[in-house]
Short mmCIF file of C-alpha atoms and ligand atoms in Angstrom, two decimals:
data_model
loop_
_atom_site.label_atom_id
_atom_site.label_comp_id
_atom_site.label_asym_id
_atom_site.label_seq_id
_atom_site.Cartn_x
_atom_site.Cartn_y
_atom_site.Cartn_z
CA MET L 1 7.13 12.44 -8.69
CA SER L 2 6.83 14.70 -11.62
CA GLN L 3 8.99 18.12 -10.70
CA VAL L 4 8.48 19.89 -13.64
CA SER L 5 4.79 21.18 -12.76
CA ASP L 6 4.18 24.03 -10.86
CA ARG L 7 0.82 24.59 -9.09
CA SER L 8 2.25 26.19 -6.22
CA GLY L 9 -1.01 28.36 -5.72
CA ALA L 10 -3.68 26.19 -7.54
CA PRO L 11 -5.60 23.76 -4.73
CA ILE L 12 -4.63 20.06 -3.88
CA LYS L 13 -7.47 17.64 -3.84
CA VAL L 14 -7.43 15.14 -1.55
CA LEU L 15 -8.60 12.58 -4.14
CA VAL L 16 -8.64 12.20 -7.48
CA PRO L 17 -9.83 8.55 -8.80
CA LYS L 18 -8.51 6.78 -12.17
CA LEU L 19 -10.21 3.95 -13.58
CA PRO L 20 -9.18 2.45 -17.77
CA THR L 21 -9.38 5.27 -20.27
CA ALA L 22 -11.70 4.11 -23.22
CA SER L 23 -9.02 2.46 -25.00
CA ALA L 24 -8.04 0.29 -22.83
CA ILE L 25 -11.04 -1.20 -22.22
CA ALA L 26 -11.96 -1.35 -25.88
CA PRO L 27 -10.65 -4.96 -26.54
CA TYR L 28 -12.56 -6.67 -23.66
CA LEU L 29 -15.94 -4.61 -25.08
CA ALA L 30 -15.25 -6.27 -28.69
CA ARG L 31 -15.48 -9.43 -27.16
CA ILE L 32 -19.02 -8.80 -25.54
CA ASP L 33 -19.63 -7.32 -28.52
CA ALA L 34 -18.74 -10.72 -30.06
CA SER L 35 -20.30 -12.91 -27.58
CA ARG L 36 -23.25 -11.46 -27.35
CA ILE L 37 -23.63 -11.95 -23.32
CA TYR L 38 -23.92 -9.25 -21.44
CA SER L 39 -24.41 -10.73 -17.52
CA ASN L 40 -25.55 -13.61 -15.98
CA TYR L 41 -22.04 -14.84 -15.39
CA GLY L 42 -20.91 -14.22 -18.83
CA PRO L 43 -17.51 -15.06 -19.68
CA LEU L 44 -15.68 -11.98 -19.02
CA SER L 45 -16.85 -11.61 -15.17
CA ARG L 46 -15.89 -15.59 -14.83
CA GLU L 47 -12.39 -14.56 -16.41
CA PHE L 48 -12.12 -11.78 -13.13
CA SER L 49 -13.08 -13.36 -10.76
CA ALA L 50 -10.28 -16.02 -11.57
CA SER L 51 -8.02 -13.20 -11.64
CA LEU L 52 -9.43 -11.90 -8.77
CA SER L 53 -8.79 -15.21 -6.86
CA LYS L 54 -5.10 -15.04 -8.28
CA LEU L 55 -4.50 -11.66 -6.72
CA THR L 56 -5.75 -12.04 -3.57
CA GLY L 57 -4.65 -16.04 -3.14
CA ALA L 58 -8.40 -16.17 -2.16
CA ALA L 59 -9.81 -19.99 -3.89
CA GLY L 60 -13.78 -18.71 -3.91
CA VAL L 61 -14.62 -15.11 -5.03
CA THR L 62 -18.42 -13.71 -5.62
CA LEU L 63 -18.71 -10.79 -7.44
CA THR L 64 -21.24 -8.39 -6.28
CA CYS L 65 -22.84 -4.64 -7.81
CA ASN L 66 -21.24 -3.17 -4.76
CA GLY L 67 -18.99 -3.79 -1.72
CA THR L 68 -22.22 -2.29 0.48
CA ALA L 69 -24.03 -5.75 -1.36
CA ALA L 70 -20.85 -7.79 -1.14
CA ILE L 71 -21.29 -7.30 3.36
CA GLU L 72 -24.70 -7.55 3.14
CA LEU L 73 -25.01 -10.88 1.27
CA ALA L 74 -21.68 -11.97 3.34
CA LEU L 75 -23.40 -11.16 6.93
CA ARG L 76 -26.69 -12.28 5.95
CA ALA L 77 -25.17 -15.84 5.16
CA LYS L 78 -23.72 -16.28 7.78
CA SER L 79 -26.54 -15.43 10.71
CA CYS L 80 -28.81 -18.01 7.97
CA SER L 81 -30.70 -14.73 8.26
CA LYS L 82 -31.99 -15.07 11.47
CA GLY L 83 -31.49 -11.71 12.63
CA GLY L 84 -30.35 -11.34 16.06
CA ILE L 85 -27.20 -8.93 17.14
CA CYS L 86 -24.33 -7.69 14.80
CA ILE L 87 -21.35 -6.32 17.06
CA MET L 88 -19.85 -3.84 14.64
CA PRO L 89 -17.34 -0.52 15.40
CA ALA L 90 -18.90 2.74 15.50
CA PHE L 91 -15.67 4.22 13.65
CA THR L 92 -16.30 3.42 9.84
CA PHE L 93 -17.23 4.28 7.11
CA ILE L 94 -21.64 4.61 6.82
CA ALA L 95 -22.03 1.59 4.23
CA SER L 96 -21.45 -1.06 6.65
CA THR L 97 -23.78 0.12 9.11
CA HIS L 98 -26.30 0.30 6.58
CA ALA L 99 -25.25 -3.46 5.66
CA VAL L 100 -25.38 -4.84 8.25
CA CYS L 101 -29.08 -3.08 8.89
CA ASN L 102 -29.94 -4.33 5.30
CA ALA L 103 -29.04 -7.78 6.08
CA GLY L 104 -31.78 -7.52 8.93
CA LEU L 105 -28.91 -7.48 12.15
CA THR L 106 -29.22 -4.84 14.52
CA PRO L 107 -25.60 -3.22 14.83
CA PHE L 108 -24.16 -2.69 18.49
CA LEU L 109 -21.65 -0.45 17.94
CA VAL L 110 -18.17 -0.72 19.68
CA GLU L 111 -14.83 1.12 20.33
CA VAL L 112 -11.32 0.68 18.58
CA ASP L 113 -8.16 0.03 19.09
CA PRO L 114 -6.74 3.84 19.01
CA ASP L 115 -3.22 2.45 17.09
CA THR L 116 -4.58 0.56 14.49
CA LEU L 117 -7.71 1.97 14.45
CA MET L 118 -9.93 -1.58 14.24
CA VAL L 119 -11.60 -3.40 17.02
CA THR L 120 -10.56 -6.10 18.62
CA PRO L 121 -11.12 -9.26 19.92
CA GLU L 122 -10.75 -8.14 23.52
CA ILE L 123 -13.27 -5.27 22.19
CA ALA L 124 -15.49 -7.37 21.07
CA GLU L 125 -15.68 -10.17 24.26
CA ALA L 126 -15.87 -7.37 26.89
CA ALA L 127 -19.17 -5.71 24.68
CA LEU L 128 -20.24 -9.73 24.98
CA GLN L 129 -20.53 -8.99 28.45
CA GLN L 130 -23.12 -5.86 28.16
CA LEU L 131 -25.68 -7.76 25.53
CA ASP L 132 -28.02 -10.17 26.94
CA THR L 133 -28.10 -12.97 23.93
CA LEU L 134 -25.41 -13.80 21.81
CA PRO L 135 -25.25 -12.02 18.78
CA ALA L 136 -25.82 -12.95 15.67
CA ALA L 137 -22.08 -12.09 13.52
CA VAL L 138 -19.31 -9.78 14.23
CA LEU L 139 -18.35 -7.32 11.79
CA VAL L 140 -14.74 -6.42 11.78
CA VAL L 141 -13.93 -3.60 9.45
CA SER L 142 -9.98 -3.39 7.94
CA ALA L 143 -9.07 0.37 8.90
CA PHE L 144 -8.79 2.02 5.42
CA GLY L 145 -7.37 -0.52 3.50
CA ALA L 146 -5.67 -1.88 6.42
CA PRO L 147 -5.17 -5.86 6.98
CA PRO L 148 -7.19 -7.42 9.81
CA ASP L 149 -5.17 -10.24 12.61
CA PHE L 150 -7.22 -12.76 11.34
CA ASP L 151 -5.49 -15.84 12.88
CA ASP L 152 -7.20 -13.37 16.52
CA TRP L 153 -10.37 -13.31 14.64
CA MET L 154 -10.46 -16.78 13.19
CA ALA L 155 -9.38 -17.63 17.20
CA PHE L 156 -12.42 -15.84 18.53
CA GLU L 157 -14.68 -17.49 16.30
CA VAL L 158 -13.51 -20.74 17.24
CA LYS L 159 -13.81 -19.68 20.81
CA HIS L 160 -17.34 -18.35 20.83
CA GLY L 161 -18.78 -19.51 18.06
CA ILE L 162 -20.29 -16.21 16.74
CA PRO L 163 -19.42 -15.68 12.76
CA VAL L 164 -16.73 -12.97 11.78
CA VAL L 165 -17.19 -11.17 8.24
CA PHE L 166 -14.78 -8.66 7.38
CA ASP L 167 -15.85 -5.22 5.80
CA ALA L 168 -12.22 -4.72 4.22
CA ALA L 169 -13.74 -2.91 1.67
CA ALA L 170 -10.67 -1.14 0.87
CA ALA L 171 -8.02 -3.89 1.27
CA VAL L 172 -8.01 -6.28 -1.75
CA THR L 173 -4.57 -5.43 -2.03
CA SER L 174 -3.78 -6.07 1.29
CA VAL L 175 -5.15 -9.29 1.75
CA PHE L 176 -3.15 -11.28 -0.22
CA ASP L 177 -2.73 -15.60 1.58
CA ARG L 178 -4.61 -14.89 4.16
CA VAL L 179 -8.17 -15.14 3.06
CA GLY L 180 -9.50 -18.18 5.49
CA ALA L 181 -12.86 -19.18 6.08
CA GLN L 182 -14.41 -16.38 7.55
CA PRO L 183 -15.61 -14.10 4.43
CA VAL L 184 -13.83 -10.83 3.43
CA CYS L 185 -15.59 -7.77 1.33
CA VAL L 186 -13.94 -6.04 -0.77
CA SER L 187 -15.08 -2.55 -2.53
CA LEU L 188 -14.32 -2.14 -6.35
CA HIS L 189 -15.66 1.46 -6.08
CA ALA L 190 -14.14 3.97 -8.53
CA THR L 191 -12.13 5.04 -5.33
CA LYS L 192 -11.14 2.11 -4.21
CA VAL L 193 -7.56 0.99 -5.15
CA LEU L 194 -9.04 -1.20 -7.58
CA GLY L 195 -12.12 1.24 -8.99
CA ILE L 196 -14.41 -0.45 -11.69
CA GLY L 197 -16.67 1.61 -10.96
CA GLU L 198 -19.05 0.36 -8.97
CA GLY L 199 -18.17 -3.51 -7.90
CA GLY L 200 -17.42 -5.44 -5.11
CA ALA L 201 -16.54 -9.59 -4.20
CA ILE L 202 -17.02 -11.55 -1.17
CA LEU L 203 -13.76 -13.53 -0.79
CA SER L 204 -13.42 -16.67 0.88
CA ALA L 205 -11.82 -20.00 0.97
CA ASP L 206 -14.74 -21.55 1.99
CA ALA L 207 -16.40 -23.26 -1.21
CA ASP L 208 -19.56 -24.14 -0.10
CA PHE L 209 -19.79 -20.87 1.16
CA THR L 210 -19.16 -19.35 -2.37
CA GLU L 211 -21.77 -21.11 -3.78
CA SER L 212 -24.18 -19.62 -2.07
CA THR L 213 -23.26 -15.95 -2.04
CA THR L 214 -23.09 -16.29 -5.80
CA ALA L 215 -26.63 -18.06 -6.32
CA MET L 216 -27.60 -15.90 -3.88
CA THR L 217 -26.44 -13.03 -5.93
CA GLY L 218 -28.40 -13.86 -9.03
CA PHE L 219 -31.96 -14.98 -7.18
CA GLY L 220 -30.80 -17.91 -5.46
CA PHE L 221 -30.46 -19.64 -8.43
CA LEU L 222 -28.07 -23.00 -7.57
CA GLY L 223 -27.14 -24.70 -10.47
CA SER L 224 -28.71 -24.82 -13.96
CA GLU L 225 -32.29 -25.40 -12.99
CA ARG L 226 -34.01 -22.01 -12.60
CA LEU L 227 -35.24 -22.90 -9.17
CA SER L 228 -34.49 -20.83 -6.50
CA ALA L 229 -32.87 -22.74 -3.65
CA ILE L 230 -31.98 -19.89 -1.39
CA ARG L 231 -33.38 -16.36 -0.84
CA GLY L 232 -30.99 -13.61 -2.43
CA GLY L 233 -31.79 -11.14 -4.76
CA ASN L 234 -29.63 -9.09 -8.36
CA TYR L 235 -26.38 -7.87 -7.04
CA ARG L 236 -24.80 -9.69 -10.10
CA ILE L 237 -22.09 -7.62 -12.11
CA SER L 238 -22.58 -6.68 -15.17
CA GLU L 239 -20.38 -8.01 -18.40
CA TYR L 240 -19.18 -3.79 -18.52
CA ALA L 241 -18.58 -3.76 -15.47
CA ALA L 242 -15.76 -6.81 -15.27
CA ALA L 243 -14.60 -5.74 -18.44
CA VAL L 244 -13.28 -2.26 -16.93
CA GLY L 245 -12.26 -4.80 -13.84
CA LEU L 246 -10.09 -6.21 -16.20
CA ALA L 247 -8.41 -3.71 -17.69
CA ALA L 248 -7.83 -1.94 -14.39
CA LEU L 249 -5.56 -5.46 -13.19
CA GLU L 250 -3.79 -4.72 -15.85
CA ALA L 251 -2.79 -1.12 -14.86
CA LEU L 252 -2.53 -2.42 -11.72
CA PRO L 253 0.72 -3.12 -10.92
CA THR L 254 2.05 0.45 -11.85
CA ARG L 255 -0.54 2.03 -9.75
CA LEU L 256 0.77 -0.13 -6.61
CA ASP L 257 4.66 0.83 -6.58
CA ARG L 258 3.85 4.64 -7.61
CA LEU L 259 1.37 4.35 -3.97
CA ARG L 260 3.89 2.99 -2.23
CA LEU L 261 6.47 5.74 -3.34
CA LEU L 262 3.82 8.48 -2.42
CA ILE L 263 3.44 6.67 0.92
CA ASP L 264 7.96 7.01 1.62
CA ALA L 265 7.53 10.52 0.47
CA TYR L 266 5.27 11.28 2.78
CA ALA L 267 6.52 8.85 5.43
CA THR L 268 10.70 10.68 5.26
CA ARG L 269 9.05 13.81 5.41
CA LEU L 270 6.55 12.57 9.07
CA LYS L 271 9.56 11.34 10.71
CA ASN L 272 9.87 13.77 13.35
CA LYS L 273 7.18 15.05 13.44
CA GLU L 274 3.96 14.26 15.55
CA ALA L 275 1.62 13.18 13.06
CA ARG L 276 2.11 9.55 12.88
CA LEU L 277 0.23 6.80 9.63
CA GLN L 278 -1.47 3.72 10.56
CA PRO L 279 0.97 1.20 11.25
CA GLY L 280 2.28 -0.63 8.12
CA ALA L 281 1.64 1.83 5.91
CA GLY L 282 3.20 1.91 2.80
CA ASP L 283 5.56 -1.27 4.54
CA GLU L 284 2.98 -3.74 4.43
CA TRP L 285 0.11 -2.53 2.67
CA VAL L 286 -1.06 0.53 0.73
CA THR L 287 -4.13 1.84 -0.78
CA MET L 288 -6.27 4.48 -2.36
CA THR L 289 -6.33 6.78 0.66
CA LEU L 290 -3.84 8.09 3.35
CA ASN L 291 -4.75 8.71 6.58
CA VAL L 292 -2.48 11.02 9.82
CA VAL L 293 -3.10 10.55 13.09
CA LEU L 294 -3.29 13.77 14.76
CA PRO L 295 -2.68 14.36 18.06
CA GLU L 296 -6.02 16.55 19.82
CA LYS L 297 -4.53 19.36 20.90
CA SER L 298 -3.51 20.46 17.38
CA VAL L 299 -6.34 19.42 15.59
CA ALA L 300 -8.05 22.44 14.88
CA SER L 301 -4.82 24.35 14.19
CA THR L 302 -3.59 22.27 11.08
CA LEU L 303 -7.37 21.67 9.86
CA ASP L 304 -6.29 25.56 9.42
CA LYS L 305 -3.05 25.78 7.98
CA LEU L 306 -4.72 23.21 5.40
CA ALA L 307 -7.19 25.45 4.67
CA ALA L 308 -5.05 28.62 4.44
CA ALA L 309 -2.37 26.52 1.85
CA GLY L 310 -5.16 25.88 -0.69
CA VAL L 311 -4.93 21.15 0.51
CA GLU L 312 -8.05 19.75 0.55
CA TRP L 313 -8.69 16.73 3.26
CA ARG L 314 -11.05 14.35 4.51
CA ARG L 315 -12.65 12.72 7.46
CA TRP L 316 -12.86 9.63 5.15
CA TRP L 317 -15.33 7.95 7.87
CA GLY L 318 -16.77 11.29 9.27
CA LEU L 319 -17.07 11.48 13.54
CA GLY L 320 -18.34 7.59 13.70
CA CYS L 321 -21.77 6.39 12.54
CA HIS L 322 -23.57 6.64 16.13
CA ARG L 323 -23.66 10.64 14.80
CA HIS L 324 -25.36 10.19 11.82
CA PRO L 325 -29.39 10.36 12.32
CA ALA L 326 -30.18 7.63 10.68
CA PHE L 327 -28.56 6.01 13.11
CA ALA L 328 -28.70 7.69 16.60
CA ASP L 329 -30.75 5.46 17.80
CA VAL L 330 -28.25 2.20 17.40
CA PRO L 331 -27.33 0.72 20.76
CA ARG L 332 -24.07 0.91 21.32
CA THR L 333 -21.47 0.74 24.04
CA ASP L 334 -19.53 3.93 25.59
CA LEU L 335 -17.95 5.94 22.70
CA SER L 336 -15.54 8.59 24.36
CA ALA L 337 -12.71 7.12 23.01
CA THR L 338 -14.19 6.98 19.81
CA ASN L 339 -15.17 10.46 20.10
CA SER L 340 -11.82 11.42 20.66
CA LEU L 341 -10.30 9.73 17.72
CA ALA L 342 -12.35 10.14 15.23
CA LYS L 343 -11.78 14.00 14.86
CA CYS L 344 -8.07 13.19 14.81
CA VAL L 345 -8.02 11.30 11.82
CA ILE L 346 -7.67 13.20 8.78
CA GLY L 347 -7.51 12.32 4.95
CA LEU L 348 -4.44 13.58 3.70
CA PRO L 349 -4.29 14.29 -0.53
CA PHE L 350 -3.11 10.85 -1.87
CA HIS L 351 -3.62 10.56 -5.91
CA GLU L 352 -0.73 9.34 -8.50
CA ASP L 353 -0.78 13.27 -9.88
CA LEU L 354 0.87 14.57 -6.40
CA SER L 355 4.31 15.95 -6.63
CA GLU L 356 7.18 16.35 -4.45
CA ALA L 357 6.49 20.07 -4.22
CA ASP L 358 2.69 19.12 -3.27
CA ILE L 359 3.58 16.93 -0.75
CA ASP L 360 5.96 19.14 0.88
CA ARG L 361 3.06 21.69 0.54
CA VAL L 362 0.75 19.11 3.21
CA VAL L 363 3.77 17.64 5.84
CA ALA L 364 4.21 21.94 6.16
CA CYS L 365 0.83 22.02 7.85
CA LEU L 366 1.53 19.05 9.86
CA PRO L 367 2.59 18.74 13.52
C1 PLP J 1 -16.03 1.48 0.58
C2 PLP J 1 -16.79 1.16 1.55
C3 PLP J 1 -18.05 0.75 1.85
C4 PLP J 1 -18.89 0.45 1.07
O1 PLP J 1 -18.27 0.10 -0.49
P1 PLP J 1 -18.99 0.29 -1.66
O2 PLP J 1 -18.62 -0.52 -2.68
O3 PLP J 1 -19.31 1.96 -2.06
O4 PLP J 1 -20.68 -0.20 -1.38
C5 PLP J 1 -18.09 -0.34 3.06
N1 PLP J 1 -17.00 -0.32 4.29
C6 PLP J 1 -15.94 0.30 3.65
C7 PLP J 1 -15.05 0.62 5.07
C8 PLP J 1 -15.42 1.61 2.98
O5 PLP J 1 -14.49 2.10 2.09
#
């Protein structure tokens, strides 16, 4: 952490995205110039896909044009586009709800565990009691990059016969060797830890599933014949996006080391405070955002202090999907726990340029 810069008066930004520089991307662009292949699963896309497979330990990778499309396609493939209900948490980024609806499913919004901020099999089972039909799917959302409990969700799927899809948009670096047959959807948006601008991927250990979802990204063409074997669309990434991805992967280990140091710096300062980090943050996983959960009684005063200290903060997921006008009519369980919890989850400044002094200034505002 740089001690040199004195920015004591300047506002501290909540997020400052950083993608590979033009010079880091240039060698890959030269390969595109030479091959004159610009899209359609070209050599750079295939190489990026193989590298993502190595990074995540997932045997199968389907690259998509963004994370929302990854979720939508995985749900379409798993629900066989038959429609029906999809159980999902109300506390998530609104993209999850758009993806569920675009997959032809009706969201059924449920609560999350107040500790992990994620839906649990118990919560989903309680929701089953309230529905008269068997849902088509459950969408489990990784809370800001925390790994969901993959084993529990596999047991849930086996027990109830309901497919589970993971919206693990921010979790590309926290699912290593954990990806099974249940699809894990990640985002490669500029604000995520492996940002390429716009992009996403569906990870899976099921080779047939990966073949289908990959075909769905390119008009459902299977094999080399230009025949639509399954319904899909155009959800591919171009070779230019893959070029950024390959350059971003080179920089990833250094970035992760740096982000881990920053979480440590926060965690040390938060030791005797009431504000808490998500379970495992820093020790078990790291991502591009850092959230604290505040005691409900201290939220208003803390936000005042942050504002007075010139510290930007953000409720990355707002107050829950049910609060958005576009989803006001979506069916749900009682969401009083989410209504209390969502207010208390505050995204703090977290990016590679933060200094020790910056972190002191942020933490001084926290209860
Ligand atoms: C970022 C994010 C998405 C959307 O990913 P895009 O690549 O922006 O489409 C979906 N769900 C969650 C939880 C996210 O954080």
